[in-house]
Amino acid sequence: MTPSALDPRGHGADVIAQLWWVLLALCTLVALITLAALVYAALRPRPNWQRPTAEQDRGPTRAIVYAGIVGPVIILAGLFVYVLSALGALSVPADSPYSIVVTGYQWWWDVRYRFPNQADGFRTANELRIPVGRRVRVDLESFDVIHSFWVPQLHGKIDLIPGRKNEIWLQANEPGVYRGQCAEFCGLQHTRMAFHVVALEPAEFDAWLMQQRRPAPEPRTAAEQHGRVTYESHGCAICHAIQGTTSRGIVAPDLTHVASRMYLAAGTIPTTRGHMAGWISDPQHVKPGVNMPRVPLDPDELNNLVTWLLTLR
Amino acid sequence: MATTRTRTLRLIAAVPLITLLAGCQQDRVRLEARKGGAPSNAPLTELQQDDGQWVMAAKNYASTRFSGLTQIDTSNVQSLALAWSFSTGQLRGHEAAPLVIGSTMYVTTPFPNVLYALDLEKNGALKWKFEPEVDRAAQGVACCDVVNRGAAYADGKVIFSTLDNHVVAVDAESGEQVWRTKLGSIHRGETMTAAPLVVKDKVLVGNSGGELGVRGWLKALSVSTGEVVWTAYSTGPDSDVLIGPNFKPFYPQYQGKDLGVSTWPPDQWQIGGGTAWAWISYDPELDLIFYGTGNAGVWNPALRPGDNLWSAAIFARDPDDGQARWAYQFTPHDEHDYDAVMENLILELPINGQNRKVLLRPERNGFMYIMDPTNGQVLSAEPYGPITWAERIDLKTGRPVLVQDKRTGNRLATNVCPASPGMKDWPPSAWSPRTRLLYIPMNHLCMDYRGVEANYIAGTPYVGAEVEMYSAEGRGNTEWRGSFTAWDPVSQRQAWQIKEKFPVWSGAVVTAGDVVFYGTLDRWFKAVNARTGDVLWQYQLGSGVTGQPVTYLGPDGKQYVAVLSGVGGWAGISALGVYPEQDPTIGLGFPIAVPDLPDYTAQGGMLYVFTLPGPAPQQQPQQQRVSVR
Amino acid sequence: MTRFAHSMLLLVIAACNTNEPPVPSSQQATALLGKTYISPGAGADTLNFTRNPYEGDPAAVTQGKQFYTWYNCHSCHGTLGGGGMGPPLLDAQWIYGGDPVSIFESILEGRPNGMPTWRGRIPDDQAWKIVAYVQSLQKNPAAISQPSRVQNP
């Protein structure tokens, strides 16, 4: 699954892709015509060239005026109208009562679902889920530098600029997983700042919402209990947040449902036991320069911690 | 003819009779105390009426801080002189009100919260001192200096809170600890700074820490054993907030279930502030206690959308089981740190031509609220100083009508008046039933306020705002940043006002001699004519005044006025060796408003007691039992 | 052409080196410092106070400022070290020592009058960067290494 803007799966990307193909076709045609003319002009035999008379010149002049000025004006005017209508198709308002607030951090995405009743909201990271067929509003802010939000199969790029709110909507035509990427150079790990948009059928989406609203489950086994203690005593609790514990940091991803997400480290590694352990034990190895520090843990602590984190579905 | 023995017996028998006769003019209760015996066990509802003593920080349950003593009046206060002084041995903000029980004065100090018992019969000689051994680390979680606002007395015990969340009861005679209860944890950022209030057989205490994401509460402890009887939280589900079937709020927006949860983003109520860190009043007729809750935790309102109940609100509760009778939120979704913990005066005022019992609240958010204490209805709410954050209070809904431009959040709001310390902060006002005026220590400040992201780490500040305060007359004005105002709540007008260089951060006391006392941060202790506002007498103390003055009758029958000096508190942070000019947002934005304070005062810690020179008046006039309303 | 290629190569190599020198752990620092500043008897001059490896490093100072904000240091000590709940960090008065290692220790160990202990919560590497930022506060604003990025105005 290599996401391509030319493989559109959502309304926004449809419009953009269509625009792209039309432009490509038109420009190719014009290029071919121009090239043909050029080739013809370069290769036609010209024995004893003499300055053309006004009479002889009329034809070519007319050709230049029609093919070189009138023609392009008409084509470009037509294109202009078409582009305007495409922009119009893209600027219809969103039709979701809730909005997703995405805040760009170096180098991960903070995702907050905001509902009219604020008790229904919740926080996650690096993964957005939307229902199929709805235009879901996404508000974009940045915590530090300029990032750019780009899900090629669903829409175009839009920047996240510190101190400013930008807005976009996403609509998916069919269920699926669509990869997104930061599209504005933002520092050392810009290339590993990916995210995923998962489009679900409405019923599945509602079930996911309910799940995300629940706080983290209590640890059941001794290993899980030790894992949670490790989390709280080693400084993880200060930067991260887990609903249902006293951990409420905002400078790192919310981990309340980390095990329900498909990827870790902003789309860099899949959420498996081995990858998670590797990430925690040495984040600098996976993403050098990232802000998550390497915290020395002994093997038991690491195992228990991962066991517990994987219960946070 | 009587024998020598009979005569002697008669003489002996006559002594108590004579003493009794001599004393029958005076309050019997006070006589018992004056004999130097054990402090009285009479109920506080009686003791509060004895103007010779000062048995609770607010003087009485109605919180009027009015004394019926008339010895010192407008004609002779010019001669007021220092009788004696006592160094507390501590620096930092001295915010306490000294208590006078019988012939002993009790004074609490800032950290390390030493309790002194001073013998008034011997010019303030030290009877005993009690050092509660407070955890030093508690100093690291006190937002606004390591202060203590005083002790409470009941049943032969002096009860006070320590910075590290203990409530201690000490025997008033011997100074021995009777009980000690730990109520909170500094690792969560909790401290305790308020003066307790004893109501019937319970002592009421609240916590501090609204700037550290602490969840606020008010607890009732048994006076005899120190056990917690009930706890009323300020946020969270109704079962925690003690909202039950008796809860009958006046306004419809309070009639829902678990509003202390649903008016917050998920879980935010657990770090939602609402600490009850200042004043509690009690009305014995209604049998209700009244107290306010603090700011809604993090100062950046964008991090907590919703009304944020029950922060910045007032509760009326049944003192026996803590169940709430009504509540009213002064500042829903507080955007400016308008803690609502100010004093609540229970008075009788003519409203719309009819005398009725009211609750008068000079509120931090700048409105003077007159409320019905039976149901929490707001009868009127008028500004008593410069306000820009709200146009008015809509009396139909009880909600403020906001000025959109002054709303904060992740944006900069400029020229917001009043500034966060409010039109007035915790320093309590005083009410004179003779002049019918409220004497208010006020701030005259406005601010710029910007919300920023805040990371919550338990035990560290959780503020998320960059604030800079300045005089309401404009940035750079150093002549008018505080006022002492006499306010007529019936005509809703100022009677007179004294402009001060610095915010007035001391309490006030007013007497039947029509003299009102207050102190300033630049070390003046002033006596003012309560009717006209003329400063009749002032005395320069050793350090700025943040304490609460009290007045009492000494064992010699003379009237004394006592006050603590020792600059500190939130207003005094700039005198504690910080650098607001290089770093303007420190100290929650206050020090940059008063960067010149160190030019007027250094730190100190001294109790001053003043009296008129000369012996006590020969004839003890009948002390007028002035109604506390 | 070759000279150009060579200089390009050098630039690339230089860019790869993100100047992360090995960092002495807090245990090492303690061992080197000892807990006392007065060393009776002879030999005091041979005590070797370890320098902050990030001292003066602009990138570290910028990151240090970020950590200083994330861990709420600014809310007690002031964003620019002006003081408040905690003592100021921009003046020359240091209750527990103003040399880099003492500051580092103060952060990790905590101090008796309310400085929390951050050992195990702030990793050593980040703590040294915070120390670098604190050291930068001592100098005038016109210093060589001041954090240049203004956080989210």
Short mmCIF file of N, CA, C and O in Angstrom, two decimals, chain A residues 65 205 226 250 273:
data_model
loop_
_atom_site.label_atom_id
_atom_site.label_comp_id
_atom_site.label_asym_id
_atom_site.label_seq_id
_atom_site.Cartn_x
_atom_site.Cartn_y
_atom_site.Cartn_z
N VAL A 65 -1.58 34.12 -34.44
CA VAL A 65 -2.59 34.80 -33.60
C VAL A 65 -3.58 33.79 -33.05
O VAL A 65 -3.88 33.77 -31.85
N PHE A 205 -17.17 2.77 13.63
CA PHE A 205 -16.61 4.03 14.11
C PHE A 205 -17.21 4.40 15.47
O PHE A 205 -16.49 4.81 16.38
N HIS A 226 3.17 -4.29 38.07
CA HIS A 226 4.55 -3.81 38.11
C HIS A 226 4.85 -2.90 36.94
O HIS A 226 5.57 -1.91 37.07
N ILE A 250 1.36 16.60 28.60
CA ILE A 250 0.88 16.95 27.27
C ILE A 250 2.01 17.06 26.25
O ILE A 250 1.76 17.37 25.10
N ARG A 273 4.96 -6.36 20.34
CA ARG A 273 5.68 -6.42 21.59
C ARG A 273 7.16 -6.11 21.40
O ARG A 273 7.75 -5.30 22.13
#
